[in-house]
C-alpha cells in the first residue's frame, strides 16, 4: 500500500471530520425542525462528495431514502413527522458510511478506526458526566444511532437481529414516557446496545487483543 502524501491525508481528514459531525450532530443538538434541516443539509453535502463511490445498490438505497425525505412537509412538522425525518436521516448516514466502508476507509484505515474509537469512547463515557433523565436518554439514544449507522455495514444477521430486539424493547418502553420507570428501563436497553456495538468491535479485534489471556491476570480461566 503506497504511503499517502500530505494533500491526500488532508483530504481524508476533511471527509472523516464531516462523517463524525454527521454521526454526532443529532445526539449533541436539541431535536427541532431547524436542527433536522441543518443535519440533513450537512449529510447532503457529504453525500455529494461520496456519491462517486456508491455501488448501484447504494444508489438505489439513497434514491429510496431521498423519496421518503421529500414526502415530508416542507414547512412546520408535527412531532411524529419530525421523528420520521430523523429516522430517514440516520438511514442516509448509514448509506454514506457504507460508501466509506466499501472504500476501506473505516476498519481498513487507521484514521477510520480512530474515529470509530472516538465515537465509542464518548458514548461509553456518557454516564460519567450525565445524570440519566428524560433529556439525556434521548441524547444517548441518538449518539448510539449515529455510531450504529457508521458501523451497520459490518453487522451480520446476528447483530441486526439483536439490534431489532433492542429497538422493539425501546419502543415498548416509550409507552411509559415520561415516568421514572421509562428512564430506568431505557437506560438498561441503551446499555445493551452499547454492549452489542462492543461485541462487534471485539469481533473486529478493536478492543481486547485476541492473543491477550485473562488467565495471566486473574489466575485460571482460559488456557
JSON list of C-alpha atoms in Angstrom, two decimals:
[
{"chain": "A", "resi": 1, "resn": "UNK", "atom": "CA", "xyz": [0.00, 0.00, 0.00]},
{"chain": "A", "resi": 2, "resn": "UNK", "atom": "CA", "xyz": [1.52, 3.31, -1.03]},
{"chain": "A", "resi": 3, "resn": "UNK", "atom": "CA", "xyz": [2.03, 5.96, 1.63]},
{"chain": "A", "resi": 4, "resn": "UNK", "atom": "CA", "xyz": [-0.35, 8.91, 1.41]},
{"chain": "A", "resi": 5, "resn": "UNK", "atom": "CA", "xyz": [1.03, 12.35, 0.73]},
{"chain": "A", "resi": 6, "resn": "UNK", "atom": "CA", "xyz": [0.03, 15.41, 2.79]},
{"chain": "A", "resi": 7, "resn": "UNK", "atom": "CA", "xyz": [-2.70, 16.51, 0.39]},
{"chain": "A", "resi": 8, "resn": "UNK", "atom": "CA", "xyz": [-4.31, 13.04, 0.43]},
{"chain": "A", "resi": 9, "resn": "UNK", "atom": "CA", "xyz": [-4.23, 12.97, 4.22]},
{"chain": "A", "resi": 10, "resn": "UNK", "atom": "CA", "xyz": [-5.76, 16.43, 4.43]},
{"chain": "A", "resi": 11, "resn": "UNK", "atom": "CA", "xyz": [-8.50, 15.40, 2.01]},
{"chain": "A", "resi": 12, "resn": "UNK", "atom": "CA", "xyz": [-9.29, 12.28, 4.02]},
{"chain": "A", "resi": 13, "resn": "UNK", "atom": "CA", "xyz": [-9.33, 14.27, 7.27]},
{"chain": "A", "resi": 14, "resn": "UNK", "atom": "CA", "xyz": [-11.98, 16.58, 5.79]},
{"chain": "A", "resi": 15, "resn": "UNK", "atom": "CA", "xyz": [-14.15, 13.59, 4.89]},
{"chain": "A", "resi": 16, "resn": "UNK", "atom": "CA", "xyz": [-13.66, 11.96, 8.30]},
{"chain": "A", "resi": 17, "resn": "UNK", "atom": "CA", "xyz": [-14.48, 15.20, 10.11]},
{"chain": "A", "resi": 18, "resn": "UNK", "atom": "CA", "xyz": [-17.68, 15.52, 8.09]},
{"chain": "A", "resi": 19, "resn": "UNK", "atom": "CA", "xyz": [-18.64, 11.92, 8.86]},
{"chain": "A", "resi": 20, "resn": "UNK", "atom": "CA", "xyz": [-18.05, 12.43, 12.60]},
{"chain": "A", "resi": 21, "resn": "UNK", "atom": "CA", "xyz": [-20.11, 15.63, 12.56]},
{"chain": "A", "resi": 22, "resn": "UNK", "atom": "CA", "xyz": [-22.90, 13.76, 10.78]},
{"chain": "A", "resi": 23, "resn": "UNK", "atom": "CA", "xyz": [-22.82, 10.95, 13.36]},
{"chain": "A", "resi": 24, "resn": "UNK", "atom": "CA", "xyz": [-22.66, 13.24, 16.41]},
{"chain": "A", "resi": 25, "resn": "UNK", "atom": "CA", "xyz": [-24.99, 16.08, 15.44]},
{"chain": "A", "resi": 26, "resn": "UNK", "atom": "CA", "xyz": [-28.37, 14.57, 16.46]},
{"chain": "A", "resi": 27, "resn": "UNK", "atom": "CA", "xyz": [-27.00, 13.50, 19.86]},
{"chain": "A", "resi": 28, "resn": "UNK", "atom": "CA", "xyz": [-25.43, 16.87, 20.65]},
{"chain": "A", "resi": 29, "resn": "UNK", "atom": "CA", "xyz": [-28.16, 19.23, 19.44]},
{"chain": "A", "resi": 30, "resn": "UNK", "atom": "CA", "xyz": [-31.73, 19.68, 20.62]},
{"chain": "A", "resi": 31, "resn": "UNK", "atom": "CA", "xyz": [-34.24, 18.00, 18.33]},
{"chain": "A", "resi": 32, "resn": "UNK", "atom": "CA", "xyz": [-36.06, 20.60, 16.25]},
{"chain": "A", "resi": 33, "resn": "UNK", "atom": "CA", "xyz": [-37.05, 21.29, 12.67]},
{"chain": "A", "resi": 34, "resn": "UNK", "atom": "CA", "xyz": [-34.14, 23.73, 12.37]},
{"chain": "A", "resi": 35, "resn": "UNK", "atom": "CA", "xyz": [-31.64, 21.15, 13.68]},
{"chain": "A", "resi": 36, "resn": "UNK", "atom": "CA", "xyz": [-33.09, 18.46, 11.42]},
{"chain": "A", "resi": 37, "resn": "UNK", "atom": "CA", "xyz": [-32.72, 20.68, 8.34]},
{"chain": "A", "resi": 38, "resn": "UNK", "atom": "CA", "xyz": [-29.15, 21.61, 9.30]},
{"chain": "A", "resi": 39, "resn": "UNK", "atom": "CA", "xyz": [-28.25, 17.94, 9.79]},
{"chain": "A", "resi": 40, "resn": "UNK", "atom": "CA", "xyz": [-29.81, 16.79, 6.52]},
{"chain": "A", "resi": 41, "resn": "UNK", "atom": "CA", "xyz": [-28.06, 19.66, 4.71]},
{"chain": "A", "resi": 42, "resn": "UNK", "atom": "CA", "xyz": [-24.72, 18.50, 6.12]},
{"chain": "A", "resi": 43, "resn": "UNK", "atom": "CA", "xyz": [-25.41, 14.89, 5.08]},
{"chain": "A", "resi": 44, "resn": "UNK", "atom": "CA", "xyz": [-26.39, 16.01, 1.59]},
{"chain": "A", "resi": 45, "resn": "UNK", "atom": "CA", "xyz": [-23.05, 17.84, 1.26]},
{"chain": "A", "resi": 46, "resn": "UNK", "atom": "CA", "xyz": [-21.09, 14.75, 2.32]},
{"chain": "A", "resi": 47, "resn": "UNK", "atom": "CA", "xyz": [-23.29, 12.61, 0.08]},
{"chain": "A", "resi": 48, "resn": "UNK", "atom": "CA", "xyz": [-22.44, 14.78, -2.93]},
{"chain": "A", "resi": 49, "resn": "UNK", "atom": "CA", "xyz": [-18.75, 14.09, -2.29]},
{"chain": "A", "resi": 50, "resn": "UNK", "atom": "CA", "xyz": [-19.10, 10.34, -1.70]},
{"chain": "A", "resi": 51, "resn": "UNK", "atom": "CA", "xyz": [-21.72, 9.66, -4.39]},
{"chain": "A", "resi": 52, "resn": "UNK", "atom": "CA", "xyz": [-18.96, 8.90, -6.92]},
{"chain": "A", "resi": 53, "resn": "UNK", "atom": "CA", "xyz": [-18.05, 5.84, -4.81]},
{"chain": "A", "resi": 54, "resn": "UNK", "atom": "CA", "xyz": [-21.59, 4.45, -4.47]},
{"chain": "A", "resi": 55, "resn": "UNK", "atom": "CA", "xyz": [-22.36, 0.98, -5.76]},
{"chain": "A", "resi": 56, "resn": "UNK", "atom": "CA", "xyz": [-25.60, 0.54, -7.74]},
{"chain": "A", "resi": 57, "resn": "UNK", "atom": "CA", "xyz": [-27.16, -0.91, -4.57]},
{"chain": "A", "resi": 58, "resn": "UNK", "atom": "CA", "xyz": [-26.21, 2.16, -2.52]},
{"chain": "A", "resi": 59, "resn": "UNK", "atom": "CA", "xyz": [-27.53, 4.47, -5.23]},
{"chain": "A", "resi": 60, "resn": "UNK", "atom": "CA", "xyz": [-30.85, 2.66, -5.12]},
{"chain": "A", "resi": 61, "resn": "UNK", "atom": "CA", "xyz": [-30.98, 2.89, -1.31]},
{"chain": "A", "resi": 62, "resn": "UNK", "atom": "CA", "xyz": [-30.11, 6.59, -1.49]},
{"chain": "A", "resi": 63, "resn": "UNK", "atom": "CA", "xyz": [-32.88, 7.25, -4.00]},
{"chain": "A", "resi": 64, "resn": "UNK", "atom": "CA", "xyz": [-35.40, 5.43, -1.79]},
{"chain": "A", "resi": 65, "resn": "UNK", "atom": "CA", "xyz": [-34.42, 7.43, 1.30]},
{"chain": "A", "resi": 66, "resn": "UNK", "atom": "CA", "xyz": [-34.43, 10.62, -0.73]},
{"chain": "A", "resi": 67, "resn": "UNK", "atom": "CA", "xyz": [-38.02, 9.95, -1.82]},
{"chain": "A", "resi": 68, "resn": "UNK", "atom": "CA", "xyz": [-39.01, 9.37, 1.81]},
{"chain": "A", "resi": 69, "resn": "UNK", "atom": "CA", "xyz": [-37.44, 12.64, 2.90]},
{"chain": "A", "resi": 70, "resn": "UNK", "atom": "CA", "xyz": [-39.11, 14.54, 0.07]},
{"chain": "A", "resi": 71, "resn": "UNK", "atom": "CA", "xyz": [-42.51, 13.20, 1.19]},
{"chain": "A", "resi": 72, "resn": "UNK", "atom": "CA", "xyz": [-42.22, 15.09, 4.49]},
{"chain": "A", "resi": 73, "resn": "UNK", "atom": "CA", "xyz": [-43.75, 18.52, 4.93]},
{"chain": "A", "resi": 74, "resn": "UNK", "atom": "CA", "xyz": [-41.64, 21.42, 3.72]},
{"chain": "A", "resi": 75, "resn": "UNK", "atom": "CA", "xyz": [-42.87, 23.73, 6.47]},
{"chain": "A", "resi": 76, "resn": "UNK", "atom": "CA", "xyz": [-43.83, 23.08, 10.07]},
{"chain": "A", "resi": 77, "resn": "UNK", "atom": "CA", "xyz": [-43.83, 19.42, 11.10]},
{"chain": "A", "resi": 78, "resn": "UNK", "atom": "CA", "xyz": [-45.76, 17.66, 13.80]},
{"chain": "A", "resi": 79, "resn": "UNK", "atom": "CA", "xyz": [-43.67, 15.69, 16.28]},
{"chain": "A", "resi": 80, "resn": "UNK", "atom": "CA", "xyz": [-44.32, 12.33, 14.64]},
{"chain": "A", "resi": 81, "resn": "UNK", "atom": "CA", "xyz": [-43.28, 13.62, 11.24]},
{"chain": "A", "resi": 82, "resn": "UNK", "atom": "CA", "xyz": [-40.12, 15.18, 12.65]},
{"chain": "A", "resi": 83, "resn": "UNK", "atom": "CA", "xyz": [-39.20, 11.85, 14.27]},
{"chain": "A", "resi": 84, "resn": "UNK", "atom": "CA", "xyz": [-39.63, 10.26, 10.84]},
{"chain": "A", "resi": 85, "resn": "UNK", "atom": "CA", "xyz": [-37.29, 12.87, 9.44]},
{"chain": "A", "resi": 86, "resn": "UNK", "atom": "CA", "xyz": [-34.60, 11.91, 11.94]},
{"chain": "A", "resi": 87, "resn": "UNK", "atom": "CA", "xyz": [-35.13, 8.22, 11.15]},
{"chain": "A", "resi": 88, "resn": "UNK", "atom": "CA", "xyz": [-34.62, 8.91, 7.43]},
{"chain": "A", "resi": 89, "resn": "UNK", "atom": "CA", "xyz": [-31.52, 10.96, 8.32]},
{"chain": "A", "resi": 90, "resn": "UNK", "atom": "CA", "xyz": [-29.96, 8.01, 10.15]},
{"chain": "A", "resi": 91, "resn": "UNK", "atom": "CA", "xyz": [-30.73, 5.78, 7.16]},
{"chain": "A", "resi": 92, "resn": "UNK", "atom": "CA", "xyz": [-29.00, 8.39, 4.97]},
{"chain": "A", "resi": 93, "resn": "UNK", "atom": "CA", "xyz": [-25.98, 8.38, 7.32]},
{"chain": "A", "resi": 94, "resn": "UNK", "atom": "CA", "xyz": [-25.84, 4.59, 7.07]},
{"chain": "A", "resi": 95, "resn": "UNK", "atom": "CA", "xyz": [-25.69, 4.76, 3.28]},
{"chain": "A", "resi": 96, "resn": "UNK", "atom": "CA", "xyz": [-22.89, 7.34, 3.35]},
{"chain": "A", "resi": 97, "resn": "UNK", "atom": "CA", "xyz": [-20.98, 5.25, 5.92]},
{"chain": "A", "resi": 98, "resn": "UNK", "atom": "CA", "xyz": [-21.32, 2.17, 3.72]},
{"chain": "A", "resi": 99, "resn": "UNK", "atom": "CA", "xyz": [-19.52, 4.02, 0.94]},
{"chain": "A", "resi": 100, "resn": "UNK", "atom": "CA", "xyz": [-16.66, 4.72, 3.37]},
{"chain": "A", "resi": 101, "resn": "UNK", "atom": "CA", "xyz": [-16.59, 1.04, 4.34]},
{"chain": "A", "resi": 102, "resn": "UNK", "atom": "CA", "xyz": [-16.62, -0.09, 0.71]},
{"chain": "A", "resi": 103, "resn": "UNK", "atom": "CA", "xyz": [-13.57, 2.07, 0.05]},
{"chain": "A", "resi": 104, "resn": "UNK", "atom": "CA", "xyz": [-11.86, 0.56, 3.15]},
{"chain": "A", "resi": 105, "resn": "UNK", "atom": "CA", "xyz": [-11.86, 3.96, 4.84]},
{"chain": "A", "resi": 106, "resn": "UNK", "atom": "CA", "xyz": [-13.25, 2.76, 8.19]},
{"chain": "A", "resi": 107, "resn": "UNK", "atom": "CA", "xyz": [-11.95, -0.54, 9.61]},
{"chain": "A", "resi": 108, "resn": "UNK", "atom": "CA", "xyz": [-9.50, -0.71, 6.73]},
{"chain": "A", "resi": 109, "resn": "UNK", "atom": "CA", "xyz": [-7.79, 2.57, 7.60]},
{"chain": "A", "resi": 110, "resn": "UNK", "atom": "CA", "xyz": [-6.11, 3.76, 10.84]},
{"chain": "A", "resi": 111, "resn": "UNK", "atom": "CA", "xyz": [-7.80, 7.16, 10.59]},
{"chain": "A", "resi": 112, "resn": "UNK", "atom": "CA", "xyz": [-11.16, 5.49, 10.09]},
{"chain": "A", "resi": 113, "resn": "UNK", "atom": "CA", "xyz": [-10.59, 3.18, 13.06]},
{"chain": "A", "resi": 114, "resn": "UNK", "atom": "CA", "xyz": [-9.69, 6.20, 15.20]},
{"chain": "A", "resi": 115, "resn": "UNK", "atom": "CA", "xyz": [-12.98, 7.98, 14.55]},
{"chain": "A", "resi": 116, "resn": "UNK", "atom": "CA", "xyz": [-14.87, 4.78, 15.45]},
{"chain": "A", "resi": 117, "resn": "UNK", "atom": "CA", "xyz": [-12.86, 4.51, 18.67]},
{"chain": "A", "resi": 118, "resn": "UNK", "atom": "CA", "xyz": [-13.53, 8.17, 19.47]},
{"chain": "A", "resi": 119, "resn": "UNK", "atom": "CA", "xyz": [-17.27, 7.84, 18.90]},
{"chain": "A", "resi": 120, "resn": "UNK", "atom": "CA", "xyz": [-17.38, 4.69, 21.03]},
{"chain": "A", "resi": 121, "resn": "UNK", "atom": "CA", "xyz": [-15.34, 6.24, 23.85]},
{"chain": "A", "resi": 122, "resn": "UNK", "atom": "CA", "xyz": [-17.62, 9.29, 24.02]},
{"chain": "A", "resi": 123, "resn": "UNK", "atom": "CA", "xyz": [-20.66, 7.02, 24.26]},
{"chain": "A", "resi": 124, "resn": "UNK", "atom": "CA", "xyz": [-19.00, 4.77, 26.86]},
{"chain": "A", "resi": 125, "resn": "UNK", "atom": "CA", "xyz": [-18.12, 7.82, 28.99]},
{"chain": "A", "resi": 126, "resn": "UNK", "atom": "CA", "xyz": [-21.54, 9.42, 28.63]},
{"chain": "A", "resi": 127, "resn": "UNK", "atom": "CA", "xyz": [-22.73, 8.25, 32.07]},
{"chain": "A", "resi": 128, "resn": "UNK", "atom": "CA", "xyz": [-19.73, 9.80, 33.81]},
{"chain": "A", "resi": 129, "resn": "UNK", "atom": "CA", "xyz": [-20.78, 13.34, 33.01]},
{"chain": "A", "resi": 130, "resn": "UNK", "atom": "CA", "xyz": [-24.54, 12.97, 32.52]},
{"chain": "A", "resi": 131, "resn": "UNK", "atom": "CA", "xyz": [-27.21, 12.02, 35.04]},
{"chain": "A", "resi": 132, "resn": "UNK", "atom": "CA", "xyz": [-29.93, 9.96, 33.37]},
{"chain": "A", "resi": 133, "resn": "UNK", "atom": "CA", "xyz": [-33.17, 11.84, 32.82]},
{"chain": "A", "resi": 134, "resn": "UNK", "atom": "CA", "xyz": [-35.66, 12.35, 30.00]},
{"chain": "A", "resi": 135, "resn": "UNK", "atom": "CA", "xyz": [-33.30, 14.62, 28.07]},
{"chain": "A", "resi": 136, "resn": "UNK", "atom": "CA", "xyz": [-30.11, 12.56, 28.41]},
{"chain": "A", "resi": 137, "resn": "UNK", "atom": "CA", "xyz": [-31.88, 9.32, 27.48]},
{"chain": "A", "resi": 138, "resn": "UNK", "atom": "CA", "xyz": [-32.68, 10.88, 24.10]},
{"chain": "A", "resi": 139, "resn": "UNK", "atom": "CA", "xyz": [-29.13, 12.22, 23.75]},
{"chain": "A", "resi": 140, "resn": "UNK", "atom": "CA", "xyz": [-27.57, 8.82, 24.34]},
{"chain": "A", "resi": 141, "resn": "UNK", "atom": "CA", "xyz": [-30.15, 7.19, 22.07]},
{"chain": "A", "resi": 142, "resn": "UNK", "atom": "CA", "xyz": [-29.20, 9.48, 19.19]},
{"chain": "A", "resi": 143, "resn": "UNK", "atom": "CA", "xyz": [-25.47, 9.12, 19.85]},
{"chain": "A", "resi": 144, "resn": "UNK", "atom": "CA", "xyz": [-25.86, 5.36, 19.65]},
{"chain": "A", "resi": 145, "resn": "UNK", "atom": "CA", "xyz": [-27.91, 5.65, 16.47]},
{"chain": "A", "resi": 146, "resn": "UNK", "atom": "CA", "xyz": [-25.10, 7.68, 14.92]},
{"chain": "A", "resi": 147, "resn": "UNK", "atom": "CA", "xyz": [-22.38, 5.14, 15.76]},
{"chain": "A", "resi": 148, "resn": "UNK", "atom": "CA", "xyz": [-24.68, 2.27, 14.80]},
{"chain": "A", "resi": 149, "resn": "UNK", "atom": "CA", "xyz": [-25.23, 3.85, 11.36]},
{"chain": "A", "resi": 150, "resn": "UNK", "atom": "CA", "xyz": [-21.47, 4.19, 10.88]},
{"chain": "A", "resi": 151, "resn": "UNK", "atom": "CA", "xyz": [-20.90, 0.52, 11.84]},
{"chain": "A", "resi": 152, "resn": "UNK", "atom": "CA", "xyz": [-24.01, -1.05, 10.30]},
{"chain": "A", "resi": 153, "resn": "UNK", "atom": "CA", "xyz": [-22.32, -2.26, 7.13]},
{"chain": "A", "resi": 154, "resn": "UNK", "atom": "CA", "xyz": [-20.09, -4.51, 9.29]},
{"chain": "A", "resi": 155, "resn": "UNK", "atom": "CA", "xyz": [-23.01, -6.13, 11.10]},
{"chain": "A", "resi": 156, "resn": "UNK", "atom": "CA", "xyz": [-24.11, -9.66, 10.35]},
{"chain": "A", "resi": 157, "resn": "UNK", "atom": "CA", "xyz": [-27.61, -11.05, 10.73]},
{"chain": "A", "resi": 158, "resn": "UNK", "atom": "CA", "xyz": [-26.97, -11.98, 14.37]},
{"chain": "A", "resi": 159, "resn": "UNK", "atom": "CA", "xyz": [-26.08, -8.37, 15.24]},
{"chain": "A", "resi": 160, "resn": "UNK", "atom": "CA", "xyz": [-29.03, -7.00, 13.30]},
{"chain": "A", "resi": 161, "resn": "UNK", "atom": "CA", "xyz": [-31.39, -9.46, 14.99]},
{"chain": "A", "resi": 162, "resn": "UNK", "atom": "CA", "xyz": [-30.23, -8.30, 18.41]},
{"chain": "A", "resi": 163, "resn": "UNK", "atom": "CA", "xyz": [-30.49, -4.68, 17.29]},
{"chain": "A", "resi": 164, "resn": "UNK", "atom": "CA", "xyz": [-34.10, -5.19, 16.23]},
{"chain": "A", "resi": 165, "resn": "UNK", "atom": "CA", "xyz": [-34.90, -6.67, 19.65]},
{"chain": "A", "resi": 166, "resn": "UNK", "atom": "CA", "xyz": [-33.34, -3.64, 21.36]},
{"chain": "A", "resi": 167, "resn": "UNK", "atom": "CA", "xyz": [-35.30, -1.20, 19.18]},
{"chain": "A", "resi": 168, "resn": "UNK", "atom": "CA", "xyz": [-38.53, -3.12, 19.76]},
{"chain": "A", "resi": 169, "resn": "UNK", "atom": "CA", "xyz": [-38.00, -3.01, 23.52]},
{"chain": "A", "resi": 170, "resn": "UNK", "atom": "CA", "xyz": [-37.23, 0.72, 23.44]},
{"chain": "A", "resi": 171, "resn": "UNK", "atom": "CA", "xyz": [-40.44, 1.30, 21.52]},
{"chain": "A", "resi": 172, "resn": "UNK", "atom": "CA", "xyz": [-42.38, -0.70, 24.11]},
{"chain": "A", "resi": 173, "resn": "UNK", "atom": "CA", "xyz": [-40.79, 1.29, 26.90]},
{"chain": "A", "resi": 174, "resn": "UNK", "atom": "CA", "xyz": [-41.72, 4.60, 25.22]},
{"chain": "A", "resi": 175, "resn": "UNK", "atom": "CA", "xyz": [-45.28, 3.99, 26.41]},
{"chain": "A", "resi": 176, "resn": "UNK", "atom": "CA", "xyz": [-44.04, 4.70, 29.93]},
{"chain": "A", "resi": 177, "resn": "UNK", "atom": "CA", "xyz": [-42.86, 8.21, 29.00]},
{"chain": "A", "resi": 178, "resn": "UNK", "atom": "CA", "xyz": [-42.34, 10.48, 30.95]},
{"chain": "A", "resi": 179, "resn": "UNK", "atom": "CA", "xyz": [-42.15, 8.34, 34.11]},
{"chain": "A", "resi": 180, "resn": "UNK", "atom": "CA", "xyz": [-39.06, 7.45, 36.13]},
{"chain": "A", "resi": 181, "resn": "UNK", "atom": "CA", "xyz": [-39.59, 3.83, 35.06]},
{"chain": "A", "resi": 182, "resn": "UNK", "atom": "CA", "xyz": [-39.22, 4.96, 31.43]},
{"chain": "A", "resi": 183, "resn": "UNK", "atom": "CA", "xyz": [-35.82, 6.49, 32.23]},
{"chain": "A", "resi": 184, "resn": "UNK", "atom": "CA", "xyz": [-34.55, 3.42, 34.14]},
{"chain": "A", "resi": 185, "resn": "UNK", "atom": "CA", "xyz": [-35.72, 0.83, 31.60]},
{"chain": "A", "resi": 186, "resn": "UNK", "atom": "CA", "xyz": [-34.49, 2.90, 28.65]},
{"chain": "A", "resi": 187, "resn": "UNK", "atom": "CA", "xyz": [-31.07, 3.14, 30.30]},
{"chain": "A", "resi": 188, "resn": "UNK", "atom": "CA", "xyz": [-30.90, -0.66, 30.63]},
{"chain": "A", "resi": 189, "resn": "UNK", "atom": "CA", "xyz": [-31.64, -1.24, 26.95]},
{"chain": "A", "resi": 190, "resn": "UNK", "atom": "CA", "xyz": [-29.31, 1.53, 25.81]},
{"chain": "A", "resi": 191, "resn": "UNK", "atom": "CA", "xyz": [-26.54, -0.19, 27.79]},
{"chain": "A", "resi": 192, "resn": "UNK", "atom": "CA", "xyz": [-27.45, -3.43, 25.98]},
{"chain": "A", "resi": 193, "resn": "UNK", "atom": "CA", "xyz": [-26.99, -1.52, 22.73]},
{"chain": "A", "resi": 194, "resn": "UNK", "atom": "CA", "xyz": [-23.53, -0.36, 23.83]},
{"chain": "A", "resi": 195, "resn": "UNK", "atom": "CA", "xyz": [-22.74, -4.00, 24.60]},
{"chain": "A", "resi": 196, "resn": "UNK", "atom": "CA", "xyz": [-23.83, -5.04, 21.11]},
{"chain": "A", "resi": 197, "resn": "UNK", "atom": "CA", "xyz": [-21.51, -2.50, 19.49]},
{"chain": "A", "resi": 198, "resn": "UNK", "atom": "CA", "xyz": [-18.69, -3.52, 21.86]},
{"chain": "A", "resi": 199, "resn": "UNK", "atom": "CA", "xyz": [-19.04, -7.16, 20.79]},
{"chain": "A", "resi": 200, "resn": "UNK", "atom": "CA", "xyz": [-18.89, -6.13, 17.15]},
{"chain": "A", "resi": 201, "resn": "UNK", "atom": "CA", "xyz": [-15.72, -4.15, 17.82]},
{"chain": "A", "resi": 202, "resn": "UNK", "atom": "CA", "xyz": [-14.25, -7.13, 19.67]},
{"chain": "A", "resi": 203, "resn": "UNK", "atom": "CA", "xyz": [-15.01, -9.41, 16.72]},
{"chain": "A", "resi": 204, "resn": "UNK", "atom": "CA", "xyz": [-13.03, -6.97, 14.59]},
{"chain": "A", "resi": 205, "resn": "UNK", "atom": "CA", "xyz": [-10.13, -7.15, 17.12]},
{"chain": "A", "resi": 206, "resn": "UNK", "atom": "CA", "xyz": [-10.59, -3.50, 18.06]},
{"chain": "A", "resi": 207, "resn": "UNK", "atom": "CA", "xyz": [-10.92, -3.90, 21.84]},
{"chain": "A", "resi": 208, "resn": "UNK", "atom": "CA", "xyz": [-9.04, -6.66, 23.72]},
{"chain": "A", "resi": 209, "resn": "UNK", "atom": "CA", "xyz": [-6.28, -8.16, 21.50]},
{"chain": "A", "resi": 210, "resn": "UNK", "atom": "CA", "xyz": [-7.04, -11.77, 20.66]},
{"chain": "A", "resi": 211, "resn": "UNK", "atom": "CA", "xyz": [-3.70, -13.00, 22.00]},
{"chain": "A", "resi": 212, "resn": "UNK", "atom": "CA", "xyz": [-4.23, -11.41, 25.42]},
{"chain": "A", "resi": 213, "resn": "UNK", "atom": "CA", "xyz": [-5.03, -14.08, 28.00]},
{"chain": "A", "resi": 214, "resn": "UNK", "atom": "CA", "xyz": [-7.07, -13.07, 31.02]},
{"chain": "A", "resi": 215, "resn": "UNK", "atom": "CA", "xyz": [-5.78, -16.14, 32.86]},
{"chain": "A", "resi": 216, "resn": "UNK", "atom": "CA", "xyz": [-2.39, -14.45, 33.25]},
{"chain": "A", "resi": 217, "resn": "UNK", "atom": "CA", "xyz": [-4.01, -11.72, 35.30]},
{"chain": "A", "resi": 218, "resn": "UNK", "atom": "CA", "xyz": [-6.81, -13.43, 37.19]},
{"chain": "A", "resi": 219, "resn": "UNK", "atom": "CA", "xyz": [-5.28, -16.86, 37.75]},
{"chain": "A", "resi": 220, "resn": "UNK", "atom": "CA", "xyz": [-7.10, -19.52, 35.83]},
{"chain": "A", "resi": 221, "resn": "UNK", "atom": "CA", "xyz": [-9.74, -19.39, 33.14]},
{"chain": "A", "resi": 222, "resn": "UNK", "atom": "CA", "xyz": [-8.85, -19.83, 29.51]},
{"chain": "A", "resi": 223, "resn": "UNK", "atom": "CA", "xyz": [-5.80, -21.95, 28.74]}
]
